[in-house]
């Protein structure tokens, strides 16, 4: 329950379009069509299923962020940037084999985050990293599965300290995952059998 409340408080949702599509001011800068289009093209390359954004939606989100308590607003941005850092560590980890397509798209994302003068320049107070966080949020479904597996592998590697080459260490993790899945399946089978009606007690031990 506490984790659910935390997730709700740190949610970063793309707002619906406003009727006033002329709003473009974020901080001290105005969002131009060319900059918004570049952002959307990059987003489409990174995550083809992600929704495109409009200047008005970014403005609405920026105003909403500025209305949050300072520590909460910082936490919302930091959580997304932390995901990107996890993604960067995954790319640089020689023990983890990232597919070429995923690696290319992940590098597009991390490269954008390193830019200072992007859709919203980083020197804008508070909202300067909103576009970075929004790019991570909207593209994250394309990386979520693999980054979750990588986090599990890192926990396994830290606890079990498997030896051998990179391939052997990853194989050890995969073997452990399969063993855990088999054990879980066995436990589910035991629980399901326990629900089957048991035969009646013999008459000589039946309680009357």
PDB file of C-alpha atoms in Angstrom:
ATOM      1  CA  UNK A   1       0.000   0.000   0.000  1.00  0.00           C
ATOM      2  CA  UNK A   2       2.814   2.443   0.887  1.00  0.00           C
ATOM      3  CA  UNK A   3       4.567   1.711  -2.419  1.00  0.00           C
ATOM      4  CA  UNK A   4       1.325   2.403  -4.267  1.00  0.00           C
ATOM      5  CA  UNK A   5       0.950   5.775  -2.542  1.00  0.00           C
ATOM      6  CA  UNK A   6       4.583   6.564  -3.362  1.00  0.00           C
ATOM      7  CA  UNK A   7       4.006   5.689  -7.035  1.00  0.00           C
ATOM      8  CA  UNK A   8       0.913   7.900  -7.165  1.00  0.00           C
ATOM      9  CA  UNK A   9       2.727  10.836  -5.580  1.00  0.00           C
ATOM     10  CA  UNK A  10       5.611  10.464  -8.024  1.00  0.00           C
ATOM     11  CA  UNK A  11       3.442   9.932 -11.111  1.00  0.00           C
ATOM     12  CA  UNK A  12       4.326  11.929 -14.221  1.00  0.00           C
ATOM     13  CA  UNK A  13       1.379  11.727 -16.599  1.00  0.00           C
ATOM     14  CA  UNK A  14       1.037  13.438 -19.948  1.00  0.00           C
ATOM     15  CA  UNK A  15      -1.975  15.768 -19.569  1.00  0.00           C
ATOM     16  CA  UNK A  16      -4.760  15.961 -22.163  1.00  0.00           C
ATOM     17  CA  UNK A  17      -4.651  18.679 -24.776  1.00  0.00           C
ATOM     18  CA  UNK A  18      -5.977  22.050 -23.643  1.00  0.00           C
ATOM     19  CA  UNK A  19      -8.382  24.092 -25.727  1.00  0.00           C
ATOM     20  CA  UNK A  20      -5.807  26.874 -25.658  1.00  0.00           C
ATOM     21  CA  UNK A  21      -3.152  25.510 -28.002  1.00  0.00           C
ATOM     22  CA  UNK A  22      -1.320  28.860 -28.053  1.00  0.00           C
ATOM     23  CA  UNK A  23       0.398  28.307 -24.707  1.00  0.00           C
ATOM     24  CA  UNK A  24       4.115  27.831 -25.280  1.00  0.00           C
ATOM     25  CA  UNK A  25       5.927  29.527 -22.419  1.00  0.00           C
ATOM     26  CA  UNK A  26       7.922  27.328 -20.041  1.00  0.00           C
ATOM     27  CA  UNK A  27      10.016  29.271 -17.580  1.00  0.00           C
ATOM     28  CA  UNK A  28      11.694  32.017 -19.555  1.00  0.00           C
ATOM     29  CA  UNK A  29      11.670  30.228 -22.924  1.00  0.00           C
ATOM     30  CA  UNK A  30       9.029  29.591 -25.562  1.00  0.00           C
ATOM     31  CA  UNK A  31       8.656  26.135 -27.097  1.00  0.00           C
ATOM     32  CA  UNK A  32       8.968  26.409 -30.884  1.00  0.00           C
ATOM     33  CA  UNK A  33       7.387  24.017 -33.349  1.00  0.00           C
ATOM     34  CA  UNK A  34      10.773  22.877 -34.654  1.00  0.00           C
ATOM     35  CA  UNK A  35      12.023  21.956 -31.166  1.00  0.00           C
ATOM     36  CA  UNK A  36       8.818  20.084 -30.293  1.00  0.00           C
ATOM     37  CA  UNK A  37       8.953  18.216 -33.614  1.00  0.00           C
ATOM     38  CA  UNK A  38      12.572  17.185 -32.981  1.00  0.00           C
ATOM     39  CA  UNK A  39      11.596  15.886 -29.565  1.00  0.00           C
ATOM     40  CA  UNK A  40       8.724  13.865 -31.044  1.00  0.00           C
ATOM     41  CA  UNK A  41      10.883  12.406 -33.821  1.00  0.00           C
ATOM     42  CA  UNK A  42      13.452  11.279 -31.264  1.00  0.00           C
ATOM     43  CA  UNK A  43      10.738   9.814 -29.048  1.00  0.00           C
ATOM     44  CA  UNK A  44       9.294   7.887 -32.022  1.00  0.00           C
ATOM     45  CA  UNK A  45      12.739   6.435 -32.816  1.00  0.00           C
ATOM     46  CA  UNK A  46      13.311   5.386 -29.217  1.00  0.00           C
ATOM     47  CA  UNK A  47       9.810   4.020 -28.576  1.00  0.00           C
ATOM     48  CA  UNK A  48       7.576   3.812 -31.678  1.00  0.00           C
ATOM     49  CA  UNK A  49       4.474   3.147 -29.560  1.00  0.00           C
ATOM     50  CA  UNK A  50       4.920   6.211 -27.366  1.00  0.00           C
ATOM     51  CA  UNK A  51       2.477   9.116 -27.777  1.00  0.00           C
ATOM     52  CA  UNK A  52       3.729  12.357 -29.297  1.00  0.00           C
ATOM     53  CA  UNK A  53       3.539  15.531 -27.227  1.00  0.00           C
ATOM     54  CA  UNK A  54       2.444  19.074 -27.974  1.00  0.00           C
ATOM     55  CA  UNK A  55       3.860  22.341 -26.679  1.00  0.00           C
ATOM     56  CA  UNK A  56       0.607  22.902 -24.797  1.00  0.00           C
ATOM     57  CA  UNK A  57       0.925  19.587 -22.949  1.00  0.00           C
ATOM     58  CA  UNK A  58       4.496  20.369 -21.930  1.00  0.00           C
ATOM     59  CA  UNK A  59       3.394  23.800 -20.660  1.00  0.00           C
ATOM     60  CA  UNK A  60       0.564  22.226 -18.655  1.00  0.00           C
ATOM     61  CA  UNK A  61       2.935  19.683 -17.167  1.00  0.00           C
ATOM     62  CA  UNK A  62       5.508  22.364 -16.313  1.00  0.00           C
ATOM     63  CA  UNK A  63       2.892  24.475 -14.518  1.00  0.00           C
ATOM     64  CA  UNK A  64       1.672  21.427 -12.625  1.00  0.00           C
ATOM     65  CA  UNK A  65       5.239  20.576 -11.575  1.00  0.00           C
ATOM     66  CA  UNK A  66       5.834  24.117 -10.316  1.00  0.00           C
ATOM     67  CA  UNK A  67       2.742  23.797  -8.119  1.00  0.00           C
ATOM     68  CA  UNK A  68       4.104  20.738  -6.318  1.00  0.00           C
ATOM     69  CA  UNK A  69       6.074  21.032  -3.074  1.00  0.00           C
ATOM     70  CA  UNK A  70       9.726  21.548  -3.916  1.00  0.00           C
ATOM     71  CA  UNK A  71      10.934  18.230  -2.536  1.00  0.00           C
ATOM     72  CA  UNK A  72       8.131  16.364  -4.286  1.00  0.00           C
ATOM     73  CA  UNK A  73       8.856  18.030  -7.634  1.00  0.00           C
ATOM     74  CA  UNK A  74      12.546  17.161  -7.317  1.00  0.00           C
ATOM     75  CA  UNK A  75      11.651  13.559  -6.428  1.00  0.00           C
ATOM     76  CA  UNK A  76       9.438  13.250  -9.513  1.00  0.00           C
ATOM     77  CA  UNK A  77      12.261  14.350 -11.800  1.00  0.00           C
ATOM     78  CA  UNK A  78      14.973  12.419  -9.951  1.00  0.00           C
ATOM     79  CA  UNK A  79      13.063   9.152 -10.162  1.00  0.00           C
ATOM     80  CA  UNK A  80      13.033   9.305 -13.993  1.00  0.00           C
ATOM     81  CA  UNK A  81      16.653  10.419 -14.234  1.00  0.00           C
ATOM     82  CA  UNK A  82      17.556   7.557 -11.887  1.00  0.00           C
ATOM     83  CA  UNK A  83      15.967   5.103 -14.314  1.00  0.00           C
ATOM     84  CA  UNK A  84      18.117   6.513 -17.085  1.00  0.00           C
ATOM     85  CA  UNK A  85      21.235   6.096 -14.943  1.00  0.00           C
ATOM     86  CA  UNK A  86      20.277   2.453 -14.367  1.00  0.00           C
ATOM     87  CA  UNK A  87      19.921   2.087 -18.135  1.00  0.00           C
ATOM     88  CA  UNK A  88      23.354   3.626 -18.656  1.00  0.00           C
ATOM     89  CA  UNK A  89      24.939   1.204 -16.178  1.00  0.00           C
ATOM     90  CA  UNK A  90      23.296  -1.682 -18.020  1.00  0.00           C
ATOM     91  CA  UNK A  91      24.785  -0.530 -21.322  1.00  0.00           C
ATOM     92  CA  UNK A  92      28.248  -0.299 -19.790  1.00  0.00           C
ATOM     93  CA  UNK A  93      28.139  -3.612 -17.925  1.00  0.00           C
ATOM     94  CA  UNK A  94      30.261  -6.197 -19.741  1.00  0.00           C
ATOM     95  CA  UNK A  95      28.374  -8.999 -17.969  1.00  0.00           C
ATOM     96  CA  UNK A  96      25.089  -8.015 -19.620  1.00  0.00           C
ATOM     97  CA  UNK A  97      24.553  -8.587 -23.334  1.00  0.00           C
ATOM     98  CA  UNK A  98      22.207  -5.913 -24.707  1.00  0.00           C
ATOM     99  CA  UNK A  99      20.747  -6.475 -28.169  1.00  0.00           C
ATOM    100  CA  UNK A 100      21.852  -4.089 -30.909  1.00  0.00           C
ATOM    101  CA  UNK A 101      18.414  -2.511 -31.389  1.00  0.00           C
ATOM    102  CA  UNK A 102      17.865  -1.935 -27.671  1.00  0.00           C
ATOM    103  CA  UNK A 103      21.397  -0.581 -27.301  1.00  0.00           C
ATOM    104  CA  UNK A 104      20.910   1.920 -30.142  1.00  0.00           C
ATOM    105  CA  UNK A 105      17.622   3.183 -28.750  1.00  0.00           C
ATOM    106  CA  UNK A 106      18.982   3.381 -25.212  1.00  0.00           C
ATOM    107  CA  UNK A 107      21.950   5.399 -26.435  1.00  0.00           C
ATOM    108  CA  UNK A 108      19.580   7.833 -28.168  1.00  0.00           C
ATOM    109  CA  UNK A 109      17.841   8.351 -24.846  1.00  0.00           C
ATOM    110  CA  UNK A 110      20.964   8.774 -22.740  1.00  0.00           C
ATOM    111  CA  UNK A 111      22.552  11.073 -25.340  1.00  0.00           C
ATOM    112  CA  UNK A 112      19.570  13.403 -25.187  1.00  0.00           C
ATOM    113  CA  UNK A 113      19.833  13.605 -21.418  1.00  0.00           C
ATOM    114  CA  UNK A 114      23.425  14.786 -21.730  1.00  0.00           C
ATOM    115  CA  UNK A 115      22.415  17.764 -23.850  1.00  0.00           C
ATOM    116  CA  UNK A 116      22.154  21.077 -22.026  1.00  0.00           C
ATOM    117  CA  UNK A 117      20.266  23.098 -24.631  1.00  0.00           C
ATOM    118  CA  UNK A 118      17.452  20.700 -25.534  1.00  0.00           C
ATOM    119  CA  UNK A 119      13.669  21.198 -25.623  1.00  0.00           C
ATOM    120  CA  UNK A 120      13.792  22.925 -22.223  1.00  0.00           C
ATOM    121  CA  UNK A 121      17.323  24.171 -21.453  1.00  0.00           C
ATOM    122  CA  UNK A 122      18.709  22.593 -18.299  1.00  0.00           C
ATOM    123  CA  UNK A 123      19.447  25.974 -16.699  1.00  0.00           C
ATOM    124  CA  UNK A 124      15.738  26.695 -16.266  1.00  0.00           C
ATOM    125  CA  UNK A 125      14.906  26.512 -12.543  1.00  0.00           C
ATOM    126  CA  UNK A 126      13.161  23.234 -11.672  1.00  0.00           C
ATOM    127  CA  UNK A 127      11.551  22.656 -15.094  1.00  0.00           C
ATOM    128  CA  UNK A 128      14.902  22.470 -16.903  1.00  0.00           C
ATOM    129  CA  UNK A 129      14.929  18.682 -16.620  1.00  0.00           C
ATOM    130  CA  UNK A 130      11.217  18.184 -17.234  1.00  0.00           C
ATOM    131  CA  UNK A 131      11.723  17.281 -20.908  1.00  0.00           C
ATOM    132  CA  UNK A 132      14.423  14.773 -19.889  1.00  0.00           C
ATOM    133  CA  UNK A 133      12.113  13.170 -17.341  1.00  0.00           C
ATOM    134  CA  UNK A 134       9.218  13.166 -19.813  1.00  0.00           C
ATOM    135  CA  UNK A 135      11.316  11.462 -22.483  1.00  0.00           C
ATOM    136  CA  UNK A 136      12.283   8.753 -19.993  1.00  0.00           C
ATOM    137  CA  UNK A 137       8.697   8.321 -18.805  1.00  0.00           C
ATOM    138  CA  UNK A 138       7.160   8.021 -22.278  1.00  0.00           C
ATOM    139  CA  UNK A 139       9.853   5.718 -23.672  1.00  0.00           C
ATOM    140  CA  UNK A 140      10.324   3.540 -20.582  1.00  0.00           C
ATOM    141  CA  UNK A 141       7.949   0.720 -21.627  1.00  0.00           C
ATOM    142  CA  UNK A 142      10.477  -0.079 -24.373  1.00  0.00           C
ATOM    143  CA  UNK A 143      13.181  -0.761 -21.735  1.00  0.00           C
ATOM    144  CA  UNK A 144      11.280  -1.777 -18.617  1.00  0.00           C
ATOM    145  CA  UNK A 145      11.431  -5.556 -19.106  1.00  0.00           C
ATOM    146  CA  UNK A 146      15.157  -5.731 -19.763  1.00  0.00           C
ATOM    147  CA  UNK A 147      16.094  -3.262 -17.034  1.00  0.00           C
ATOM    148  CA  UNK A 148      14.043  -5.298 -14.547  1.00  0.00           C
ATOM    149  CA  UNK A 149      15.937  -8.440 -15.577  1.00  0.00           C
ATOM    150  CA  UNK A 150      19.224  -6.579 -15.299  1.00  0.00           C
ATOM    151  CA  UNK A 151      18.382  -5.374 -11.782  1.00  0.00           C
ATOM    152  CA  UNK A 152      17.607  -8.967 -10.785  1.00  0.00           C
ATOM    153  CA  UNK A 153      20.913 -10.109 -12.293  1.00  0.00           C
ATOM    154  CA  UNK A 154      22.796  -7.423 -10.343  1.00  0.00           C
ATOM    155  CA  UNK A 155      21.209  -8.601  -7.082  1.00  0.00           C
ATOM    156  CA  UNK A 156      22.125 -12.199  -7.914  1.00  0.00           C
ATOM    157  CA  UNK A 157      25.700 -11.243  -8.810  1.00  0.00           C
ATOM    158  CA  UNK A 158      26.162  -9.278  -5.585  1.00  0.00           C
ATOM    159  CA  UNK A 159      24.763 -12.047  -3.378  1.00  0.00           C
ATOM    160  CA  UNK A 160      26.030 -15.203  -5.074  1.00  0.00           C
ATOM    161  CA  UNK A 161      29.267 -13.885  -6.597  1.00  0.00           C
ATOM    162  CA  UNK A 162      29.260 -16.357  -9.499  1.00  0.00           C
ATOM    163  CA  UNK A 163      32.647 -17.146 -11.002  1.00  0.00           C
ATOM    164  CA  UNK A 164      33.781 -17.561 -14.567  1.00  0.00           C
ATOM    165  CA  UNK A 165      33.419 -15.460 -17.688  1.00  0.00           C
ATOM    166  CA  UNK A 166      30.652 -12.949 -18.367  1.00  0.00           C
ATOM    167  CA  UNK A 167      28.748 -15.630 -20.251  1.00  0.00           C
ATOM    168  CA  UNK A 168      29.120 -18.082 -17.387  1.00  0.00           C
ATOM    169  CA  UNK A 169      27.973 -15.544 -14.785  1.00  0.00           C
ATOM    170  CA  UNK A 170      24.881 -14.718 -16.786  1.00  0.00           C
ATOM    171  CA  UNK A 171      24.212 -18.415 -17.385  1.00  0.00           C
ATOM    172  CA  UNK A 172      24.404 -18.974 -13.625  1.00  0.00           C
ATOM    173  CA  UNK A 173      21.767 -16.269 -13.130  1.00  0.00           C
ATOM    174  CA  UNK A 174      19.521 -17.750 -15.819  1.00  0.00           C
ATOM    175  CA  UNK A 175      19.836 -21.207 -14.235  1.00  0.00           C
ATOM    176  CA  UNK A 176      18.902 -19.752 -10.853  1.00  0.00           C
ATOM    177  CA  UNK A 177      15.887 -18.024 -12.404  1.00  0.00           C
ATOM    178  CA  UNK A 178      14.697 -21.286 -13.959  1.00  0.00           C
ATOM    179  CA  UNK A 179      15.145 -23.122 -10.657  1.00  0.00           C
ATOM    180  CA  UNK A 180      13.184 -20.425  -8.823  1.00  0.00           C
ATOM    181  CA  UNK A 181      10.407 -20.567 -11.424  1.00  0.00           C
ATOM    182  CA  UNK A 182      10.221 -24.373 -11.118  1.00  0.00           C
ATOM    183  CA  UNK A 183      10.010 -24.121  -7.326  1.00  0.00           C
ATOM    184  CA  UNK A 184       7.260 -21.518  -7.582  1.00  0.00           C
ATOM    185  CA  UNK A 185       5.331 -23.727  -9.994  1.00  0.00           C
ATOM    186  CA  UNK A 186       5.717 -26.679  -7.623  1.00  0.00           C
ATOM    187  CA  UNK A 187       4.403 -24.634  -4.694  1.00  0.00           C
ATOM    188  CA  UNK A 188       1.408 -23.525  -6.731  1.00  0.00           C
ATOM    189  CA  UNK A 189       0.700 -27.160  -7.572  1.00  0.00           C
ATOM    190  CA  UNK A 190       0.842 -28.135  -3.899  1.00  0.00           C
ATOM    191  CA  UNK A 191      -1.524 -25.333  -2.952  1.00  0.00           C
ATOM    192  CA  UNK A 192      -3.993 -26.221  -5.703  1.00  0.00           C
ATOM    193  CA  UNK A 193      -4.003 -29.877  -4.623  1.00  0.00           C
ATOM    194  CA  UNK A 194      -4.672 -28.865  -1.038  1.00  0.00           C
ATOM    195  CA  UNK A 195      -7.989 -27.378  -2.152  1.00  0.00           C
ATOM    196  CA  UNK A 196      -9.179 -30.715  -3.514  1.00  0.00           C
ATOM    197  CA  UNK A 197     -11.735 -32.271  -1.186  1.00  0.00           C
ATOM    198  CA  UNK A 198     -10.051 -34.747   1.135  1.00  0.00           C
ATOM    199  CA  UNK A 199     -11.598 -38.181   1.571  1.00  0.00           C
ATOM    200  CA  UNK A 200     -13.763 -38.557   4.645  1.00  0.00           C
ATOM    201  CA  UNK A 201     -12.264 -39.723   7.892  1.00  0.00           C
ATOM    202  CA  UNK A 202     -12.605 -43.428   8.655  1.00  0.00           C
ATOM    203  CA  UNK A 203     -15.515 -44.174  10.968  1.00  0.00           C
ATOM    204  CA  UNK A 204     -13.260 -45.341  13.805  1.00  0.00           C
ATOM    205  CA  UNK A 205     -11.659 -41.902  14.146  1.00  0.00           C
ATOM    206  CA  UNK A 206     -14.619 -39.749  13.175  1.00  0.00           C
ATOM    207  CA  UNK A 207     -15.532 -37.142  15.769  1.00  0.00           C
ATOM    208  CA  UNK A 208     -19.186 -37.356  16.828  1.00  0.00           C
TER     209      UNK A 208
END
